[in-house]
Short mmCIF file of C-alpha atoms (C1' of nucleotides) in Angstrom, two decimals:
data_model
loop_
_atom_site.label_atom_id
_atom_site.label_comp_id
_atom_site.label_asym_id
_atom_site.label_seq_id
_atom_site.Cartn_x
_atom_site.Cartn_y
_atom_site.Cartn_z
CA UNK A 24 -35.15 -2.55 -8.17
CA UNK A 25 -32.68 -4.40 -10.32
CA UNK A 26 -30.94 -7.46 -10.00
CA UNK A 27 -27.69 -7.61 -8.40
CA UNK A 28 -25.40 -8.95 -11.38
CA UNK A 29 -24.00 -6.64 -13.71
CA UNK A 30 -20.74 -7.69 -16.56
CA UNK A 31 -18.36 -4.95 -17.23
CA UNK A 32 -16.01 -4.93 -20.12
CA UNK A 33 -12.08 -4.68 -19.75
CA UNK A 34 -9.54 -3.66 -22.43
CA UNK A 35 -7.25 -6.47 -23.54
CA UNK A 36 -5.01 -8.18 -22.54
CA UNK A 37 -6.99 -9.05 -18.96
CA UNK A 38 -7.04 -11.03 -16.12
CA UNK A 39 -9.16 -10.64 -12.95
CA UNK A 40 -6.07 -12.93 -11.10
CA UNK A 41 -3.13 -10.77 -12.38
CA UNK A 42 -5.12 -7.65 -11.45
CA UNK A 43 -6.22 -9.51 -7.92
CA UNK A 44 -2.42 -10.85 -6.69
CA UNK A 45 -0.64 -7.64 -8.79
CA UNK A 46 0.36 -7.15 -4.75
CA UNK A 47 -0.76 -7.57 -1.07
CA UNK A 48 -3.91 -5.24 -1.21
CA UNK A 49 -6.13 -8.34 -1.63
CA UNK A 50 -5.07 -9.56 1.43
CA UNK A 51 -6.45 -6.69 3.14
CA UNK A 52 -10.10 -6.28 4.04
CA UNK A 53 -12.29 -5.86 3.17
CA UNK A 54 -10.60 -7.49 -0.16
CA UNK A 55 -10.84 -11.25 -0.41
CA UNK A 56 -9.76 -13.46 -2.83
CA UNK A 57 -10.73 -17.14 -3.62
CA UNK A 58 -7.81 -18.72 -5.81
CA UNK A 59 -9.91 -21.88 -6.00
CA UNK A 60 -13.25 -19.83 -7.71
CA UNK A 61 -11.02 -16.89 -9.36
CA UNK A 62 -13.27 -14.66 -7.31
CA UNK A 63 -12.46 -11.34 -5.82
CA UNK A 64 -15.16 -10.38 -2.99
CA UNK A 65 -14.76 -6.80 -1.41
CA UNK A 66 -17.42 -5.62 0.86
CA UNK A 67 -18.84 -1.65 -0.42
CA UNK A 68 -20.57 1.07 1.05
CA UNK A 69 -22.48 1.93 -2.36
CA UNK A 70 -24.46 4.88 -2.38
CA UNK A 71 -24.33 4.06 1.69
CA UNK A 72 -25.68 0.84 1.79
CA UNK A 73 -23.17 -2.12 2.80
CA UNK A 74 -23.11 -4.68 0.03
CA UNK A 75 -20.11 -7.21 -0.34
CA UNK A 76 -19.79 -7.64 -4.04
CA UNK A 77 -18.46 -10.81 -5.81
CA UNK A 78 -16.10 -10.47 -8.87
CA UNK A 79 -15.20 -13.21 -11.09
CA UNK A 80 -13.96 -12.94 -15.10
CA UNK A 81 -16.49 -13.43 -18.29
CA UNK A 82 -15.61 -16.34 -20.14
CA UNK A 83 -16.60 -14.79 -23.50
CA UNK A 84 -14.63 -11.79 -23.49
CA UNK A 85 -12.69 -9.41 -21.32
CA UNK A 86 -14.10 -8.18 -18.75
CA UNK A 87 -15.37 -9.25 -14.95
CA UNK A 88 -19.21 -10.12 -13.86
CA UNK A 89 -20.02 -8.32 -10.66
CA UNK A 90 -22.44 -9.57 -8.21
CA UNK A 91 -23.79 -7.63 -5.21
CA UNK A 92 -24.89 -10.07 -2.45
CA UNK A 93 -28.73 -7.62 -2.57
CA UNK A 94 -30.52 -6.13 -5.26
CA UNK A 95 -29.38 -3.02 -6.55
CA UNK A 96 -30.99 0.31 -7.60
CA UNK A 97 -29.69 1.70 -11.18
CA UNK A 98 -28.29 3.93 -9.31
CA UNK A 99 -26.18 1.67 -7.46
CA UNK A 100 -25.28 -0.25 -10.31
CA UNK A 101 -24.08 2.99 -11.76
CA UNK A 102 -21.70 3.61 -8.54
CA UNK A 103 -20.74 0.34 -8.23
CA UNK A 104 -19.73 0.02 -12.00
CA UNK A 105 -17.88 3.08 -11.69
CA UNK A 106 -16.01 1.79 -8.57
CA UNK A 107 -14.85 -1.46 -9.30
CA UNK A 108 -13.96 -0.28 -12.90
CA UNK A 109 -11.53 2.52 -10.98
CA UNK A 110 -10.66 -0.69 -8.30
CA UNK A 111 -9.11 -3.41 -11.39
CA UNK A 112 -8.50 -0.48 -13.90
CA UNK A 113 -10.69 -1.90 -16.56
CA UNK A 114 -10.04 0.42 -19.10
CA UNK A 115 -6.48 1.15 -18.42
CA UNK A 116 -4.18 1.38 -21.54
CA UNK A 117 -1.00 -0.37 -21.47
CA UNK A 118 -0.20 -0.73 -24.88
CA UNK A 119 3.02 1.53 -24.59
CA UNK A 120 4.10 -0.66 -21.48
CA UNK A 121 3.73 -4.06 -23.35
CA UNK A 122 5.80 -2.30 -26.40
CA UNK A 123 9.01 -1.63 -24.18
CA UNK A 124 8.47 -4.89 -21.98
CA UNK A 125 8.53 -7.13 -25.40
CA UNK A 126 12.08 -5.64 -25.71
CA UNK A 127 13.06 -6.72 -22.09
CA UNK A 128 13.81 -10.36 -21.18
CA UNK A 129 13.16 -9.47 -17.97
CA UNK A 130 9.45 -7.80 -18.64
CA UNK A 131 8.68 -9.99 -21.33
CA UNK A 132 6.01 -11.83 -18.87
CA UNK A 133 3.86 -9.50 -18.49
CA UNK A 134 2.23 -9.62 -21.92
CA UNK A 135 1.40 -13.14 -21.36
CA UNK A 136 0.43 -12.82 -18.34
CA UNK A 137 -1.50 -9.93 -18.46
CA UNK A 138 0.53 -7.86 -15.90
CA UNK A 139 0.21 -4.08 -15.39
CA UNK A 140 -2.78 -3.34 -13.73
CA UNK A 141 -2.16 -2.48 -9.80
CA UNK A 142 -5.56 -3.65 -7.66
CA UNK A 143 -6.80 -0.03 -6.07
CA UNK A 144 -9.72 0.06 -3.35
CA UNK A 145 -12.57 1.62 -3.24
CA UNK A 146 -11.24 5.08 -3.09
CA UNK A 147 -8.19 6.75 -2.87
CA UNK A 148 -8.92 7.41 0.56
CA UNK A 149 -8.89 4.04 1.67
CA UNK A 150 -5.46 3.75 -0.86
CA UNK A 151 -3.89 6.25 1.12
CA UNK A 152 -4.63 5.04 5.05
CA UNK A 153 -3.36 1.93 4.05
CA UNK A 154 -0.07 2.91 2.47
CA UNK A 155 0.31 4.85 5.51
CA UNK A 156 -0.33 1.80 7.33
CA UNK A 157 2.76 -0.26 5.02
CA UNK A 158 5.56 2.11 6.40
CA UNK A 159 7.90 0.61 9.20
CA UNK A 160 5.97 -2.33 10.04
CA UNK A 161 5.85 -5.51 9.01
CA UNK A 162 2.91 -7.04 6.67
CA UNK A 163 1.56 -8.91 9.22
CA UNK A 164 1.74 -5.60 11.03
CA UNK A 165 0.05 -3.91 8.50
CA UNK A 166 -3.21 -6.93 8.12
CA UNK A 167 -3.82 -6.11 11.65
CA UNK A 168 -3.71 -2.48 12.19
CA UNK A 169 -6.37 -2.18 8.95
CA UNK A 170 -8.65 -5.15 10.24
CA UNK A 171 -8.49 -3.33 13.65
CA UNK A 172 -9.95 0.05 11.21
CA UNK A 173 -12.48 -2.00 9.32
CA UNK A 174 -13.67 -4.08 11.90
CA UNK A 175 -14.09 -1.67 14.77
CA UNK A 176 -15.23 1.46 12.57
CA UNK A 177 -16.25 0.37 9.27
CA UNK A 178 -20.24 0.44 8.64
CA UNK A 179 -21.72 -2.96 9.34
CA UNK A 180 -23.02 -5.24 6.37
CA UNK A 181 -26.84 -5.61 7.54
CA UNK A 182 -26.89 -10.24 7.08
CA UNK A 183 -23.31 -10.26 8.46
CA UNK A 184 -21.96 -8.77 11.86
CA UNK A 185 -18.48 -10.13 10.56
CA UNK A 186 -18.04 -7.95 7.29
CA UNK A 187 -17.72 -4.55 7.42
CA UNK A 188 -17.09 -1.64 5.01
CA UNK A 189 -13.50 0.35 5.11
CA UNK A 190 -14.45 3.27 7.35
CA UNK A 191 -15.05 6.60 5.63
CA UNK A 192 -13.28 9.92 6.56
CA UNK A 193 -16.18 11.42 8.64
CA UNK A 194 -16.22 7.59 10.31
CA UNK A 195 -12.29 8.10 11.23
CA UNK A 196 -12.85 11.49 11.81
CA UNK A 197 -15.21 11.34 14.47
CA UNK A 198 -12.55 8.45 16.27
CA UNK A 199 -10.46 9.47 19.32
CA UNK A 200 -6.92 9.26 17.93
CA UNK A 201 -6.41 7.91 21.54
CA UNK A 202 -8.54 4.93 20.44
CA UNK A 203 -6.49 4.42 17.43
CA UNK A 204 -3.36 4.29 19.06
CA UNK A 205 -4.60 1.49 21.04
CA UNK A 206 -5.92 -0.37 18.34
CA UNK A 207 -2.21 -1.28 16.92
CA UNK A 208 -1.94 2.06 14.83
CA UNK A 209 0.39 3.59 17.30
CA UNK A 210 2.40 6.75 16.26
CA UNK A 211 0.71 6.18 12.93
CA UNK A 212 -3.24 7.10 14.59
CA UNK A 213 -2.75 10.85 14.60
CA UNK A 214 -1.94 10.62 10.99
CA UNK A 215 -5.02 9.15 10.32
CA UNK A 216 -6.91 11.13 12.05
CA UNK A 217 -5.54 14.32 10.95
CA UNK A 218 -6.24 12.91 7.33
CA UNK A 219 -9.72 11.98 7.80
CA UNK A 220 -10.33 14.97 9.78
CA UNK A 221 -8.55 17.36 7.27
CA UNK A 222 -10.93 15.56 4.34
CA UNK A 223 -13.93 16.33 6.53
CA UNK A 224 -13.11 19.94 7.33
CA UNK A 225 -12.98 20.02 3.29
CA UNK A 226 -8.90 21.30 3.83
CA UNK A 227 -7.97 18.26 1.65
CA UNK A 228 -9.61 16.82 -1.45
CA UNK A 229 -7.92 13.53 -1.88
CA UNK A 230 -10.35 11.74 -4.59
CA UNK A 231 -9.90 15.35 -6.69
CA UNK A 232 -6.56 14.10 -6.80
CA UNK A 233 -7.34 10.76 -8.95
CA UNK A 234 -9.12 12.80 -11.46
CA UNK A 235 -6.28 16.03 -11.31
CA UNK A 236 -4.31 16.66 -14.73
CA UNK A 237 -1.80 18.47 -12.88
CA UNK A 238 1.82 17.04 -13.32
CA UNK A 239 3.29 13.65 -11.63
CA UNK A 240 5.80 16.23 -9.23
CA UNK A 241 2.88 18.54 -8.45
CA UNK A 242 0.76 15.65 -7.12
CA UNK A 243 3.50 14.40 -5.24
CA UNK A 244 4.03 17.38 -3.46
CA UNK A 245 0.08 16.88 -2.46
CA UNK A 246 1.19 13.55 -0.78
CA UNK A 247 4.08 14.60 0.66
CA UNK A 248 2.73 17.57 2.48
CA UNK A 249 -0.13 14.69 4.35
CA UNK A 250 1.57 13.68 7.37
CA UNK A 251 2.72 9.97 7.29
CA UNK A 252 3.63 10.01 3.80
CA UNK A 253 7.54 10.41 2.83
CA UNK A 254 9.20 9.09 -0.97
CA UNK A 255 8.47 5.47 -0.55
CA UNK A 256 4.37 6.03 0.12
CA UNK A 257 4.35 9.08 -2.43
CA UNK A 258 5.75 7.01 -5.08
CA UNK A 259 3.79 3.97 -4.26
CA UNK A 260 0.24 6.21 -4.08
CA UNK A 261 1.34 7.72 -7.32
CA UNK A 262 1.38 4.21 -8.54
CA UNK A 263 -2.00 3.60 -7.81
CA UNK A 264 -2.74 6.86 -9.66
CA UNK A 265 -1.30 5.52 -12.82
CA UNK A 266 1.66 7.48 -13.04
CA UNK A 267 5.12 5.37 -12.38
CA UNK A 268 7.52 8.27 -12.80
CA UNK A 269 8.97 7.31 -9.62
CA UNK A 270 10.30 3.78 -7.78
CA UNK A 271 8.78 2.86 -4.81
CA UNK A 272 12.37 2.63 -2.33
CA UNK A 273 11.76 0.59 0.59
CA UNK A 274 13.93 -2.21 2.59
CA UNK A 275 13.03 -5.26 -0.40
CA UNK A 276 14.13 -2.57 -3.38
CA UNK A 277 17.62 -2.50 -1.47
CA UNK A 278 17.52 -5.94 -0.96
CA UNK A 279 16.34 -6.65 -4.56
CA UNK A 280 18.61 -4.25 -6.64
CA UNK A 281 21.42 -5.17 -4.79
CA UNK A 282 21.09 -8.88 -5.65
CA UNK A 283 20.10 -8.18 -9.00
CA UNK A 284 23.17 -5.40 -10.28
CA UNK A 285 25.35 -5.17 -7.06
CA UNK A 286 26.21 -8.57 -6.12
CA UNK A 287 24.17 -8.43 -2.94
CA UNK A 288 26.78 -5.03 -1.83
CA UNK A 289 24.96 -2.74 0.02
CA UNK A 290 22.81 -0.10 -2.20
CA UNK A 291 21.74 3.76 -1.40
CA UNK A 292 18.74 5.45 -3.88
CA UNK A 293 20.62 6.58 -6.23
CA UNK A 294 21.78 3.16 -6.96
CA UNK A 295 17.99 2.16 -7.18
CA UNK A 296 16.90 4.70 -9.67
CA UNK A 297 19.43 4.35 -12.35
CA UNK A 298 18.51 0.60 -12.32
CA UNK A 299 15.03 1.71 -13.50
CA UNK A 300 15.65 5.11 -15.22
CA UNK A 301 15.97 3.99 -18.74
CA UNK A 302 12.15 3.35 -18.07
CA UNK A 303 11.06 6.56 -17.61
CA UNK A 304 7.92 6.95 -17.34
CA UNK A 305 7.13 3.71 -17.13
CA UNK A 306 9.98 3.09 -14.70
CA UNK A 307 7.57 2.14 -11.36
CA UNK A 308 5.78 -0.39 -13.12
CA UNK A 309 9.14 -1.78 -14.85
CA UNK A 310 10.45 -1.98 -10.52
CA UNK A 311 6.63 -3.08 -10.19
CA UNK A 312 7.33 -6.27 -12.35
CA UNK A 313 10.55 -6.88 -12.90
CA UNK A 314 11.48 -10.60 -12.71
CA UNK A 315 14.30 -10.64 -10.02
CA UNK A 316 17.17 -13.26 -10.56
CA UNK A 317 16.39 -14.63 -6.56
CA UNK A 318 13.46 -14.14 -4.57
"C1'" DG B 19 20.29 19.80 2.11
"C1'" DG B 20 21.94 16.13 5.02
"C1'" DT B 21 21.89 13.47 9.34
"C1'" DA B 22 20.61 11.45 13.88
"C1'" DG B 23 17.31 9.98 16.93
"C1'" DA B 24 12.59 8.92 18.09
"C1'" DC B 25 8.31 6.74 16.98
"C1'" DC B 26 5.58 1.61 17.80
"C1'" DT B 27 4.97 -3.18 17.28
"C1'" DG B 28 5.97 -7.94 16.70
"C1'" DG B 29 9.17 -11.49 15.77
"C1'" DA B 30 13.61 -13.66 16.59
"C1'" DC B 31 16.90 -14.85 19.72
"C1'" DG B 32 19.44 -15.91 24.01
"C1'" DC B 33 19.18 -17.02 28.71
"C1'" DG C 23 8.74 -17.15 30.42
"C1'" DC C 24 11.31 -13.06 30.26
"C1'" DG C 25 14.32 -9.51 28.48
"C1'" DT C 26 16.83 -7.63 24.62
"C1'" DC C 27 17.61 -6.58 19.95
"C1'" DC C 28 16.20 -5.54 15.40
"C1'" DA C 29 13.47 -4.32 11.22
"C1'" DG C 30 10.26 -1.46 8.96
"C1'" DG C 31 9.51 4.44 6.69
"C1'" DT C 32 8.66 9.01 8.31
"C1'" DC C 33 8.99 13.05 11.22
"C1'" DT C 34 11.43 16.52 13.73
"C1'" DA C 35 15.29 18.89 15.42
"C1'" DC C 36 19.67 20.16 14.58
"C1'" DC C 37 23.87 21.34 12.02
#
DNA sequence: GGTAGACCTGGACGC
DNA sequence: GCGTCCAGGTCTACC
């Protein structure tokens, strides 16, 4: 067996922090982020073994070190390189991004700051439950109904009874949506299930959907037939999928783009996407970063 | 295609 | 401490 520290390399400009706070998905386990060590932890099922694995940037050049808390086959290196390179977006190329944003007093901060890269989990599975889990609640709403799913029905790291894995389809699947419901998720538990289940039953191939070359309105018609998914999680999924066609619209764009262009008058979507059309298709990650006038 | 009401939970508020 | 109201996206029924 090999050792459990592997480095992989990252195309410039990086940072493991901008990648890590690019927006609340750290704050969700099984994600975990030390500001104090610049480490990301997230705790894996890799090749279905439970390992929580330790991320922190190379000094030397760009790219992160990744450290799995047991020793790891090649195999599971391989996996687990694969993963967390799809989880920061290692080799992501935002070189057309950074050439509009140097035009844009407004974008200008993400080239310094290494901005552009949205933190994905482990699959787009896990991506998708938890957008689902973002709509009409609050944050603190959604932290508890996906600790509730992790803790109760994620596999079990073998050292720790605390840390568990994000549950996998067939481990929803096989969940009374009853059970759900009762667990916070509420009207939101038959969704779930009916995903997971839907996955399982082989009636829905969600990861074929991160490697798909169809076109950005095609995919979106994917989400937007899943139950529990209207414009705001489509667009933010599609995010997460690298395409930024469209702006996430939810209660803080309102509040945002009426502050910004509006002088804090109410605002409807249409309102919204002219703000950010000019982007194109950048225009989700131009919403995504934009440096508001007021918080 | 557009609109109204229901869904579920937690926080804020008034008494 | 209790009850009421409201915010947060999406679904469904209806026009």
């Amino acid at each position: 067996m090999a050792t459990g520290s592997f480095s992989l390399p990252a195309r410039e400009p990086f940072e493991l922090a901008s990648v890590a706070l690019s927006h609340g998905w750290v704050q969700l386990k099984p994600f975990d982020y030390d500001p104090e060590a610049h480490a990301l932890t997230y705790v894996a099922s890799v090749n279905g073994a439970v390992t929580q694995v330790t991320i922190t940037e190379l000094v030397d050049r760009p790219g992160v070190s990744v450290t799995g808390d047991r020793r790891l086959s090649p195999s599971a290196r391989s996996a687990l390189g694969s993963q967390v390179t799809w989880m920061l977006g290692l080799d992501q190329d935002l070189a057309h991004f950074y050439e509009l944003a140097r035009g844009e007093p407004k974008l200008a901060h993400v080239i310094d700051g290494a901005h552009g890269r949205i933190l994905r989990s482990g699959s787009f599975f896990e991506d998708t439950v938890k957008t689902i889990l973002t709509t009409n609640t609050s944050w603190a709403g959604t932290k508890r109904m996906v600790a509730a799913l992790v803790d109760r029905h994620g596999s079990q790291h073998p050292a720790d009874a605390d840390r568990h894995a994000f549950p996998t389809p067939a481990q929803l699947a096989a969940v009374d949506p009853a059970e759900l419901r009762e667990a916070g998720l509420g009207y939101r538990a038959p969704y779930i299930s009916e995903l997971a289940r839907s996955i399982v039953a082989g009636e829905t191939d969600l990861e074929g959907v991160c490697e798909s070359t169809a076109g950005t309105d095609e995919i979106r018609k994917r989400l937007l037939a899943i139950k529990g998914i209207g414009g705001y999680a489509a667009a933010v999924l599609l995010m997460l999928l690298e395409r930024y066609d469209f702006v996430p619209i939810d209660s803080w764009a309102r509040t945002m783009v009426s502050r910004e262009w509006h002088d804090g008058e109410p605002v409807g979507d249409a309102e919204i996407k002219a703000a950010f059309e000019r982007w194109g298709t950048w225009q989700g990650l131009a919403y995504w970063f934009w440096a508001w006038s007021q918080a």
